[in-house]
mmCIF file of N, CA and C and ligand atoms in Angstrom:
data_model
loop_
_atom_site.group_PDB
_atom_site.id
_atom_site.type_symbol
_atom_site.label_atom_id
_atom_site.label_comp_id
_atom_site.label_asym_id
_atom_site.label_seq_id
_atom_site.Cartn_x
_atom_site.Cartn_y
_atom_site.Cartn_z
ATOM 1 N N MET B 1 0.574 25.374 3.935
ATOM 2 C CA MET B 1 1.041 24.819 2.661
ATOM 3 C C MET B 1 0.425 23.431 2.463
ATOM 4 N N ILE B 2 0.136 23.116 1.218
ATOM 5 C CA ILE B 2 -0.362 21.779 0.909
ATOM 6 C C ILE B 2 0.551 21.120 -0.126
ATOM 7 N N GLY B 3 0.479 19.807 -0.175
ATOM 8 C CA GLY B 3 1.244 19.053 -1.169
ATOM 9 C C GLY B 3 0.382 17.939 -1.717
ATOM 10 N N ILE B 4 0.618 17.600 -2.962
ATOM 11 C CA ILE B 4 -0.168 16.534 -3.602
ATOM 12 C C ILE B 4 0.774 15.642 -4.403
ATOM 13 N N ASP B 5 0.423 14.373 -4.487
ATOM 14 C CA ASP B 5 1.205 13.481 -5.354
ATOM 15 C C ASP B 5 0.315 12.331 -5.817
ATOM 16 N N ILE B 6 0.701 11.793 -6.961
ATOM 17 C CA ILE B 6 -0.031 10.675 -7.532
ATOM 18 C C ILE B 6 1.000 9.643 -7.990
ATOM 19 N N ALA B 7 0.656 8.365 -7.839
ATOM 20 C CA ALA B 7 1.619 7.313 -8.232
ATOM 21 C C ALA B 7 0.853 6.126 -8.801
ATOM 22 N N SER B 8 1.402 5.582 -9.860
ATOM 23 C CA SER B 8 0.792 4.398 -10.463
ATOM 24 C C SER B 8 1.381 3.150 -9.824
ATOM 25 N N SER B 9 0.525 2.196 -9.466
ATOM 26 C CA SER B 9 1.053 0.976 -8.841
ATOM 27 C C SER B 9 1.868 0.144 -9.834
ATOM 28 N N LYS B 10 1.727 0.436 -11.132
ATOM 29 C CA LYS B 10 2.533 -0.267 -12.150
ATOM 30 C C LYS B 10 4.026 -0.136 -11.866
ATOM 31 N N ARG B 11 4.407 1.047 -11.444
ATOM 32 C CA ARG B 11 5.822 1.315 -11.146
ATOM 33 C C ARG B 11 6.380 0.406 -10.068
ATOM 34 N N PHE B 12 5.463 -0.124 -9.233
ATOM 35 C CA PHE B 12 5.891 -0.869 -8.053
ATOM 36 C C PHE B 12 5.568 -2.367 -8.177
ATOM 37 N N GLY B 13 5.057 -2.728 -9.349
ATOM 38 C CA GLY B 13 4.504 -4.070 -9.533
ATOM 39 C C GLY B 13 5.492 -5.211 -9.466
ATOM 40 N N THR B 14 6.757 -4.931 -9.729
ATOM 41 C CA THR B 14 7.727 -6.033 -9.752
ATOM 42 C C THR B 14 8.506 -6.146 -8.436
ATOM 43 N N ILE B 15 8.137 -5.342 -7.469
ATOM 44 C CA ILE B 15 8.896 -5.350 -6.209
ATOM 45 C C ILE B 15 8.493 -6.545 -5.353
ATOM 46 N N SER B 16 9.505 -7.218 -4.847
ATOM 47 C CA SER B 16 9.249 -8.392 -4.018
ATOM 48 C C SER B 16 9.623 -8.074 -2.566
ATOM 49 N N LYS B 17 8.951 -8.727 -1.636
ATOM 50 C CA LYS B 17 9.167 -8.432 -0.215
ATOM 51 C C LYS B 17 10.632 -8.592 0.177
ATOM 52 N N LYS B 18 11.293 -9.524 -0.430
ATOM 53 C CA LYS B 18 12.698 -9.784 -0.053
ATOM 54 C C LYS B 18 13.655 -8.667 -0.532
ATOM 55 N N ASP B 19 13.156 -7.733 -1.336
ATOM 56 C CA ASP B 19 13.993 -6.644 -1.849
ATOM 57 C C ASP B 19 14.092 -5.450 -0.892
ATOM 58 N N PHE B 20 13.699 -5.639 0.359
ATOM 59 C CA PHE B 20 13.624 -4.477 1.267
ATOM 60 C C PHE B 20 14.912 -3.655 1.291
ATOM 61 N N LYS B 21 16.036 -4.343 1.369
ATOM 62 C CA LYS B 21 17.313 -3.614 1.491
ATOM 63 C C LYS B 21 17.475 -2.604 0.339
ATOM 64 N N HIS B 22 17.133 -3.057 -0.843
ATOM 65 C CA HIS B 22 17.255 -2.197 -2.019
ATOM 66 C C HIS B 22 16.346 -0.958 -1.929
ATOM 67 N N TRP B 23 15.196 -1.147 -1.298
ATOM 68 C CA TRP B 23 14.196 -0.078 -1.251
ATOM 69 C C TRP B 23 14.187 0.681 0.080
ATOM 70 N N SER B 24 15.161 0.380 0.921
ATOM 71 C CA SER B 24 15.100 0.929 2.279
ATOM 72 C C SER B 24 15.339 2.445 2.331
ATOM 73 N N LYS B 25 15.762 3.039 1.231
ATOM 74 C CA LYS B 25 15.842 4.512 1.209
ATOM 75 C C LYS B 25 14.452 5.101 0.974
ATOM 76 N N TRP B 26 13.559 4.291 0.442
ATOM 77 C CA TRP B 26 12.214 4.759 0.110
ATOM 78 C C TRP B 26 11.208 4.455 1.222
ATOM 79 N N TYR B 27 11.403 3.307 1.851
ATOM 80 C CA TYR B 27 10.411 2.827 2.822
ATOM 81 C C TYR B 27 11.080 2.424 4.122
ATOM 82 N N THR B 28 10.377 2.687 5.231
ATOM 83 C CA THR B 28 10.835 2.114 6.493
ATOM 84 C C THR B 28 10.359 0.657 6.548
ATOM 85 N N LYS B 29 10.931 -0.087 7.479
ATOM 86 C CA LYS B 29 10.552 -1.501 7.609
ATOM 87 C C LYS B 29 9.060 -1.622 7.967
ATOM 88 N N ARG B 30 8.590 -0.693 8.797
ATOM 89 C CA ARG B 30 7.183 -0.738 9.204
ATOM 90 C C ARG B 30 6.266 -0.520 7.986
ATOM 91 N N GLU B 31 6.616 0.462 7.155
ATOM 92 C CA GLU B 31 5.825 0.711 5.935
ATOM 93 C C GLU B 31 5.860 -0.512 5.012
ATOM 94 N N TRP B 32 7.066 -1.042 4.881
ATOM 95 C CA TRP B 32 7.257 -2.207 4.002
ATOM 96 C C TRP B 32 6.374 -3.374 4.465
ATOM 97 N N ASP B 33 6.424 -3.647 5.754
ATOM 98 C CA ASP B 33 5.643 -4.770 6.291
ATOM 99 C C ASP B 33 4.143 -4.520 6.104
ATOM 100 N N TYR B 34 3.728 -3.246 6.294
ATOM 101 C CA TYR B 34 2.316 -2.912 6.069
ATOM 102 C C TYR B 34 1.917 -3.208 4.615
ATOM 103 N N CYS B 35 2.711 -2.736 3.687
ATOM 104 C CA CYS B 35 2.377 -2.907 2.259
ATOM 105 C C CYS B 35 2.264 -4.384 1.897
ATOM 106 N N PHE B 36 3.143 -5.187 2.472
ATOM 107 C CA PHE B 36 3.160 -6.603 2.112
ATOM 108 C C PHE B 36 2.170 -7.450 2.924
ATOM 109 N N THR B 37 1.297 -6.790 3.696
ATOM 110 C CA THR B 37 0.193 -7.549 4.292
ATOM 111 C C THR B 37 -0.959 -7.660 3.292
ATOM 112 N N PHE B 38 -0.863 -6.943 2.177
ATOM 113 C CA PHE B 38 -1.952 -6.931 1.192
ATOM 114 C C PHE B 38 -1.645 -7.847 0.006
ATOM 115 N N ALA B 39 -2.707 -8.375 -0.600
ATOM 116 C CA ALA B 39 -2.533 -9.260 -1.755
ATOM 117 C C ALA B 39 -1.860 -8.518 -2.909
ATOM 118 N N MET B 40 -2.128 -7.208 -2.999
ATOM 119 C CA MET B 40 -1.489 -6.407 -4.050
ATOM 120 C C MET B 40 -0.636 -5.312 -3.401
ATOM 121 N N PRO B 41 0.547 -5.691 -2.936
ATOM 122 C CA PRO B 41 1.386 -4.712 -2.230
ATOM 123 C C PRO B 41 1.713 -3.485 -3.073
ATOM 124 N N ALA B 42 1.763 -3.632 -4.392
ATOM 125 C CA ALA B 42 2.118 -2.485 -5.248
ATOM 126 C C ALA B 42 1.181 -1.303 -5.010
ATOM 127 N N GLU B 43 -0.080 -1.572 -4.725
ATOM 128 C CA GLU B 43 -1.033 -0.473 -4.472
ATOM 129 C C GLU B 43 -0.617 0.322 -3.242
ATOM 130 N N ARG B 44 -0.178 -0.429 -2.202
ATOM 131 C CA ARG B 44 0.218 0.239 -0.950
ATOM 132 C C ARG B 44 1.611 0.855 -1.068
ATOM 133 N N LEU B 45 2.477 0.219 -1.828
ATOM 134 C CA LEU B 45 3.794 0.832 -2.057
ATOM 135 C C LEU B 45 3.599 2.170 -2.774
ATOM 136 N N ALA B 46 2.658 2.186 -3.727
ATOM 137 C CA ALA B 46 2.358 3.431 -4.451
ATOM 138 C C ALA B 46 1.717 4.455 -3.525
ATOM 139 N N SER B 47 0.761 4.025 -2.718
ATOM 140 C CA SER B 47 0.059 4.995 -1.857
ATOM 141 C C SER B 47 0.990 5.562 -0.800
ATOM 142 N N THR B 48 1.856 4.705 -0.275
ATOM 143 C CA THR B 48 2.801 5.163 0.747
ATOM 144 C C THR B 48 3.793 6.146 0.132
ATOM 145 N N PHE B 49 4.252 5.829 -1.063
ATOM 146 C CA PHE B 49 5.195 6.731 -1.727
ATOM 147 C C PHE B 49 4.522 8.065 -2.061
ATOM 148 N N ALA B 50 3.298 7.999 -2.569
ATOM 149 C CA ALA B 50 2.570 9.239 -2.880
ATOM 150 C C ALA B 50 2.393 10.080 -1.622
ATOM 151 N N ALA B 51 2.084 9.425 -0.503
ATOM 152 C CA ALA B 51 1.896 10.162 0.754
ATOM 153 C C ALA B 51 3.191 10.873 1.157
ATOM 154 N N LYS B 52 4.319 10.177 0.997
ATOM 155 C CA LYS B 52 5.595 10.787 1.386
ATOM 156 C C LYS B 52 5.940 11.973 0.469
ATOM 157 N N GLU B 53 5.689 11.815 -0.802
ATOM 158 C CA GLU B 53 5.966 12.904 -1.746
ATOM 159 C C GLU B 53 5.050 14.109 -1.460
ATOM 160 N N ALA B 54 3.803 13.833 -1.112
ATOM 161 C CA ALA B 54 2.879 14.923 -0.770
ATOM 162 C C ALA B 54 3.378 15.670 0.470
ATOM 163 N N VAL B 55 3.896 14.908 1.437
ATOM 164 C CA VAL B 55 4.421 15.531 2.664
ATOM 165 C C VAL B 55 5.648 16.392 2.329
ATOM 166 N N ILE B 56 6.517 15.878 1.480
ATOM 167 C CA ILE B 56 7.711 16.646 1.077
ATOM 168 C C ILE B 56 7.291 17.970 0.431
ATOM 169 N N LYS B 57 6.268 17.915 -0.402
ATOM 170 C CA LYS B 57 5.789 19.152 -1.049
ATOM 171 C C LYS B 57 5.197 20.111 -0.025
ATOM 172 N N ALA B 58 4.407 19.560 0.912
ATOM 173 C CA ALA B 58 3.792 20.424 1.928
ATOM 174 C C ALA B 58 4.859 21.133 2.760
ATOM 175 N N PHE B 59 5.962 20.441 2.993
ATOM 176 C CA PHE B 59 7.082 21.016 3.758
ATOM 177 C C PHE B 59 8.035 21.822 2.872
ATOM 178 N N GLU B 60 7.640 22.010 1.610
ATOM 179 C CA GLU B 60 8.489 22.743 0.652
ATOM 180 C C GLU B 60 9.923 22.182 0.637
ATOM 181 N N LYS B 61 9.989 20.876 0.653
ATOM 182 C CA LYS B 61 11.255 20.133 0.566
ATOM 183 C C LYS B 61 12.169 20.335 1.774
ATOM 184 N N LYS B 62 11.603 20.773 2.889
ATOM 185 C CA LYS B 62 12.453 20.949 4.088
ATOM 186 C C LYS B 62 12.570 19.647 4.871
ATOM 187 N N VAL B 63 11.864 18.620 4.445
ATOM 188 C CA VAL B 63 12.077 17.270 5.004
ATOM 189 C C VAL B 63 12.480 16.357 3.845
ATOM 190 N N LYS B 64 13.205 15.290 4.219
ATOM 191 C CA LYS B 64 13.683 14.360 3.194
ATOM 192 C C LYS B 64 12.884 13.069 3.256
ATOM 193 N N LEU B 65 12.886 12.370 2.156
ATOM 194 C CA LEU B 65 12.163 11.100 2.069
ATOM 195 C C LEU B 65 12.476 10.187 3.260
ATOM 196 N N GLY B 66 13.764 10.098 3.578
ATOM 197 C CA GLY B 66 14.200 9.205 4.658
ATOM 198 C C GLY B 66 13.758 9.650 6.047
ATOM 199 N N ASP B 67 13.291 10.912 6.177
ATOM 200 C CA ASP B 67 12.833 11.415 7.485
ATOM 201 C C ASP B 67 11.371 11.061 7.740
ATOM 202 N N ILE B 68 10.666 10.656 6.694
ATOM 203 C CA ILE B 68 9.201 10.527 6.781
ATOM 204 C C ILE B 68 8.794 9.066 6.896
ATOM 205 N N GLU B 69 7.864 8.822 7.818
ATOM 206 C CA GLU B 69 7.239 7.489 7.871
ATOM 207 C C GLU B 69 5.728 7.680 7.893
ATOM 208 N N ILE B 70 5.049 6.926 7.045
ATOM 209 C CA ILE B 70 3.582 6.940 7.046
ATOM 210 C C ILE B 70 3.115 5.695 7.807
ATOM 211 N N ARG B 71 2.485 5.947 8.955
ATOM 212 C CA ARG B 71 1.937 4.820 9.718
ATOM 213 C C ARG B 71 0.434 4.836 9.565
ATOM 214 N N ARG B 72 -0.187 3.690 9.763
ATOM 215 C CA ARG B 72 -1.651 3.623 9.723
ATOM 216 C C ARG B 72 -2.166 3.384 11.132
ATOM 217 N N THR B 73 -3.232 4.115 11.456
ATOM 218 C CA THR B 73 -3.848 3.948 12.769
ATOM 219 C C THR B 73 -4.726 2.704 12.738
ATOM 220 N N GLN B 74 -5.299 2.389 13.896
ATOM 221 C CA GLN B 74 -6.157 1.193 13.976
ATOM 222 C C GLN B 74 -7.352 1.261 13.042
ATOM 223 N N ASN B 75 -7.837 2.474 12.773
ATOM 224 C CA ASN B 75 -8.997 2.583 11.875
ATOM 225 C C ASN B 75 -8.591 2.644 10.398
ATOM 226 N N GLY B 76 -7.283 2.542 10.133
ATOM 227 C CA GLY B 76 -6.814 2.492 8.746
ATOM 228 C C GLY B 76 -6.312 3.803 8.196
ATOM 229 N N GLY B 77 -6.544 4.882 8.911
ATOM 230 C CA GLY B 77 -6.107 6.199 8.425
ATOM 231 C C GLY B 77 -4.609 6.412 8.600
ATOM 232 N N PRO B 78 -4.016 7.239 7.720
ATOM 233 C CA PRO B 78 -2.569 7.474 7.807
ATOM 234 C C PRO B 78 -2.189 8.558 8.819
ATOM 235 N N LYS B 79 -1.028 8.374 9.427
ATOM 236 C CA LYS B 79 -0.430 9.396 10.315
ATOM 237 C C LYS B 79 1.013 9.585 9.884
ATOM 238 N N VAL B 80 1.462 10.832 9.990
ATOM 239 C CA VAL B 80 2.819 11.139 9.539
ATOM 240 C C VAL B 80 3.776 11.197 10.726
ATOM 241 N N TYR B 81 4.883 10.495 10.598
ATOM 242 C CA TYR B 81 5.971 10.554 11.577
ATOM 243 C C TYR B 81 7.187 11.169 10.883
ATOM 244 N N ILE B 82 7.780 12.133 11.569
ATOM 245 C CA ILE B 82 9.001 12.761 11.048
ATOM 246 C C ILE B 82 10.139 12.400 12.004
ATOM 247 N N LYS B 83 11.165 11.810 11.454
ATOM 248 C CA LYS B 83 12.307 11.335 12.256
ATOM 249 C C LYS B 83 11.824 10.543 13.469
ATOM 250 N N GLY B 84 10.828 9.676 13.258
ATOM 251 C CA GLY B 84 10.375 8.769 14.314
ATOM 252 C C GLY B 84 9.347 9.344 15.265
ATOM 253 N N LYS B 85 9.023 10.647 15.129
ATOM 254 C CA LYS B 85 8.051 11.265 16.047
ATOM 255 C C LYS B 85 6.787 11.658 15.304
ATOM 256 N N GLN B 86 5.631 11.347 15.904
ATOM 257 C CA GLN B 86 4.387 11.719 15.245
ATOM 258 C C GLN B 86 4.313 13.235 15.126
ATOM 259 N N SER B 87 4.024 13.713 13.929
ATOM 260 C CA SER B 87 3.966 15.150 13.703
ATOM 261 C C SER B 87 2.531 15.634 13.843
ATOM 262 N N SER B 88 2.345 16.640 14.704
ATOM 263 C CA SER B 88 1.008 17.230 14.830
ATOM 264 C C SER B 88 0.844 18.351 13.808
ATOM 265 N N LYS B 89 1.935 18.674 13.100
ATOM 266 C CA LYS B 89 1.903 19.793 12.148
ATOM 267 C C LYS B 89 1.387 19.406 10.774
ATOM 268 N N VAL B 90 1.485 18.110 10.461
ATOM 269 C CA VAL B 90 1.149 17.716 9.097
ATOM 270 C C VAL B 90 0.140 16.570 9.108
ATOM 271 N N VAL B 91 -0.857 16.683 8.242
ATOM 272 C CA VAL B 91 -1.829 15.601 8.062
ATOM 273 C C VAL B 91 -1.804 15.184 6.592
ATOM 274 N N VAL B 92 -2.086 13.913 6.362
ATOM 275 C CA VAL B 92 -2.095 13.425 4.987
ATOM 276 C C VAL B 92 -3.323 12.558 4.787
ATOM 277 N N THR B 93 -3.871 12.592 3.591
ATOM 278 C CA THR B 93 -4.967 11.710 3.250
ATOM 279 C C THR B 93 -4.612 11.004 1.939
ATOM 280 N N ILE B 94 -5.045 9.749 1.858
ATOM 281 C CA ILE B 94 -4.643 8.872 0.754
ATOM 282 C C ILE B 94 -5.892 8.281 0.113
ATOM 283 N N THR B 95 -5.825 8.110 -1.216
ATOM 284 C CA THR B 95 -6.867 7.335 -1.880
ATOM 285 C C THR B 95 -6.223 6.494 -2.978
ATOM 286 N N HIS B 96 -6.850 5.381 -3.322
ATOM 287 C CA HIS B 96 -6.397 4.664 -4.520
ATOM 288 C C HIS B 96 -7.531 3.910 -5.170
ATOM 289 N N ASP B 97 -7.410 3.813 -6.489
ATOM 290 C CA ASP B 97 -8.400 3.089 -7.289
ATOM 291 C C ASP B 97 -7.785 2.818 -8.659
ATOM 292 N N ALA B 98 -8.143 1.681 -9.224
ATOM 293 C CA ALA B 98 -7.749 1.336 -10.596
ATOM 294 C C ALA B 98 -6.252 1.525 -10.848
ATOM 295 N N GLY B 99 -5.457 1.133 -9.873
ATOM 296 C CA GLY B 99 -4.006 1.170 -10.067
ATOM 297 C C GLY B 99 -3.355 2.520 -9.866
ATOM 298 N N ILE B 100 -4.127 3.493 -9.424
ATOM 299 C CA ILE B 100 -3.573 4.830 -9.166
ATOM 300 C C ILE B 100 -3.770 5.178 -7.695
ATOM 301 N N ALA B 101 -2.707 5.676 -7.085
ATOM 302 C CA ALA B 101 -2.808 6.157 -5.703
ATOM 303 C C ALA B 101 -2.547 7.659 -5.697
ATOM 304 N N ALA B 102 -3.249 8.357 -4.840
ATOM 305 C CA ALA B 102 -3.035 9.801 -4.713
ATOM 306 C C ALA B 102 -3.049 10.170 -3.240
ATOM 307 N N ALA B 103 -2.324 11.220 -2.927
ATOM 308 C CA ALA B 103 -2.282 11.686 -1.543
ATOM 309 C C ALA B 103 -2.201 13.208 -1.521
ATOM 310 N N VAL B 104 -2.816 13.762 -0.507
ATOM 311 C CA VAL B 104 -2.738 15.207 -0.265
ATOM 312 C C VAL B 104 -2.268 15.397 1.169
ATOM 313 N N ALA B 105 -1.290 16.271 1.355
ATOM 314 C CA ALA B 105 -0.782 16.569 2.693
ATOM 315 C C ALA B 105 -1.016 18.045 2.991
ATOM 316 N N LEU B 106 -1.325 18.320 4.230
ATOM 317 C CA LEU B 106 -1.546 19.697 4.679
ATOM 318 C C LEU B 106 -0.617 19.979 5.851
ATOM 319 N N LEU B 107 0.204 20.995 5.679
ATOM 320 C CA LEU B 107 1.085 21.424 6.769
ATOM 321 C C LEU B 107 0.389 22.562 7.493
ATOM 322 N N LYS B 108 0.076 22.307 8.769
ATOM 323 C CA LYS B 108 -0.681 23.303 9.520
ATOM 324 C C LYS B 108 0.244 24.412 10.008
ATOM 325 N N ASN B 109 -0.317 25.594 10.091
ATOM 326 C CA ASN B 109 0.451 26.755 10.513
ATOM 327 C C ASN B 109 0.421 26.871 12.032
ATOM 328 N N VAL B 110 1.105 25.934 12.742
ATOM 329 C CA VAL B 110 1.041 25.963 14.213
ATOM 330 C C VAL B 110 2.341 26.463 14.831
HETATM 331 C C1 COA L 201 -12.707 5.028 5.527
HETATM 332 C C2 COA L 201 -13.287 4.935 4.120
HETATM 333 C C3 COA L 201 -13.924 6.284 3.776
HETATM 334 C C4 COA L 201 -12.131 4.658 3.141
HETATM 335 O O1 COA L 201 -12.667 4.704 1.852
HETATM 336 P P1 COA L 201 -12.108 3.745 0.724
HETATM 337 O O2 COA L 201 -12.791 4.077 -0.550
HETATM 338 O O3 COA L 201 -12.112 2.347 1.205
HETATM 339 O O4 COA L 201 -10.608 4.191 0.681
HETATM 340 P P2 COA L 201 -9.741 4.587 -0.607
HETATM 341 O O5 COA L 201 -9.616 3.394 -1.472
HETATM 342 O O6 COA L 201 -10.194 5.855 -1.226
HETATM 343 O O7 COA L 201 -8.355 4.907 0.065
HETATM 344 C C5 COA L 201 -7.703 3.992 0.816
HETATM 345 C C6 COA L 201 -6.956 4.776 1.834
HETATM 346 O O8 COA L 201 -7.872 5.362 2.736
HETATM 347 C C7 COA L 201 -7.167 5.599 3.958
HETATM 348 N N1 COA L 201 -8.054 5.267 5.047
HETATM 349 C C8 COA L 201 -8.540 4.058 5.389
HETATM 350 N N2 COA L 201 -9.319 4.179 6.467
HETATM 351 C C9 COA L 201 -9.324 5.481 6.802
HETATM 352 C C10 COA L 201 -9.923 6.238 7.860
HETATM 353 N N3 COA L 201 -10.694 5.650 8.775
HETATM 354 N N4 COA L 201 -9.689 7.563 7.927
HETATM 355 C C11 COA L 201 -8.880 8.173 7.041
HETATM 356 N N5 COA L 201 -8.290 7.512 6.009
HETATM 357 C C12 COA L 201 -8.522 6.188 5.908
HETATM 358 C C13 COA L 201 -5.925 4.743 3.950
HETATM 359 O O9 COA L 201 -4.824 5.609 3.916
HETATM 360 C C14 COA L 201 -6.042 3.941 2.662
HETATM 361 O O10 COA L 201 -4.858 3.791 1.944
HETATM 362 P P3 COA L 201 -3.576 2.994 2.468
HETATM 363 O O11 COA L 201 -4.020 1.682 3.028
HETATM 364 O O12 COA L 201 -2.736 2.876 1.264
HETATM 365 O O13 COA L 201 -2.977 3.884 3.540
HETATM 366 C C15 COA L 201 -14.324 3.782 3.958
HETATM 367 O O14 COA L 201 -13.721 2.563 4.304
HETATM 368 C C16 COA L 201 -15.579 4.023 4.737
HETATM 369 O O15 COA L 201 -15.651 3.776 5.940
HETATM 370 N N6 COA L 201 -16.599 4.523 4.041
HETATM 371 C C17 COA L 201 -17.873 4.779 4.640
HETATM 372 C C18 COA L 201 -19.005 4.242 3.781
HETATM 373 C C19 COA L 201 -19.056 2.770 3.879
HETATM 374 O O16 COA L 201 -19.283 2.201 4.947
HETATM 375 N N7 COA L 201 -18.843 2.134 2.705
HETATM 376 C C20 COA L 201 -18.778 0.722 2.585
HETATM 377 C C21 COA L 201 -20.129 0.098 2.437
HETATM 378 S S1 COA L 201 -21.072 0.764 1.134
#
């Protein structure tokens, strides 16, 4: 199964780092801190959200937003963690440009 999602960074443009508590159903602290290492965190908030939505679709909604964490490896690529454990079953790829982020997730048949 595959999943896809797209998100505009406009939706995330007014979010401030200090608002974490309000957004903690959407993002883990690690994701939040990653997004706010960038000059334009809204792009990463959008890409991270798109990645999570793509994963939810790939899992046919059998995982919840709060179960998913998108971590970045040392080379910058995303890895999916489900309930804190790296999942070997699902891979996700992310892109963004001109204020739009998109992600595709693939759930492997293992
Ligand atoms: C890895 C590479 C392909 C990423 O391309 P990019 O256009 O910068 O990336 P995009 O803007 O499409 O997407 C960004 C996302 O790519 C993902 N990404 C970054 N590095 C990655 C990697 N090594 N592997 C997989 N995904 C990667 C990230 O998820 C990132 O989004 P995020 O920070 O929100 O998680 C690029 O950096 C690269 O190495 N290109 C090779 C050609 C080259 O050297 N070009 C530059 C000189 S001309």
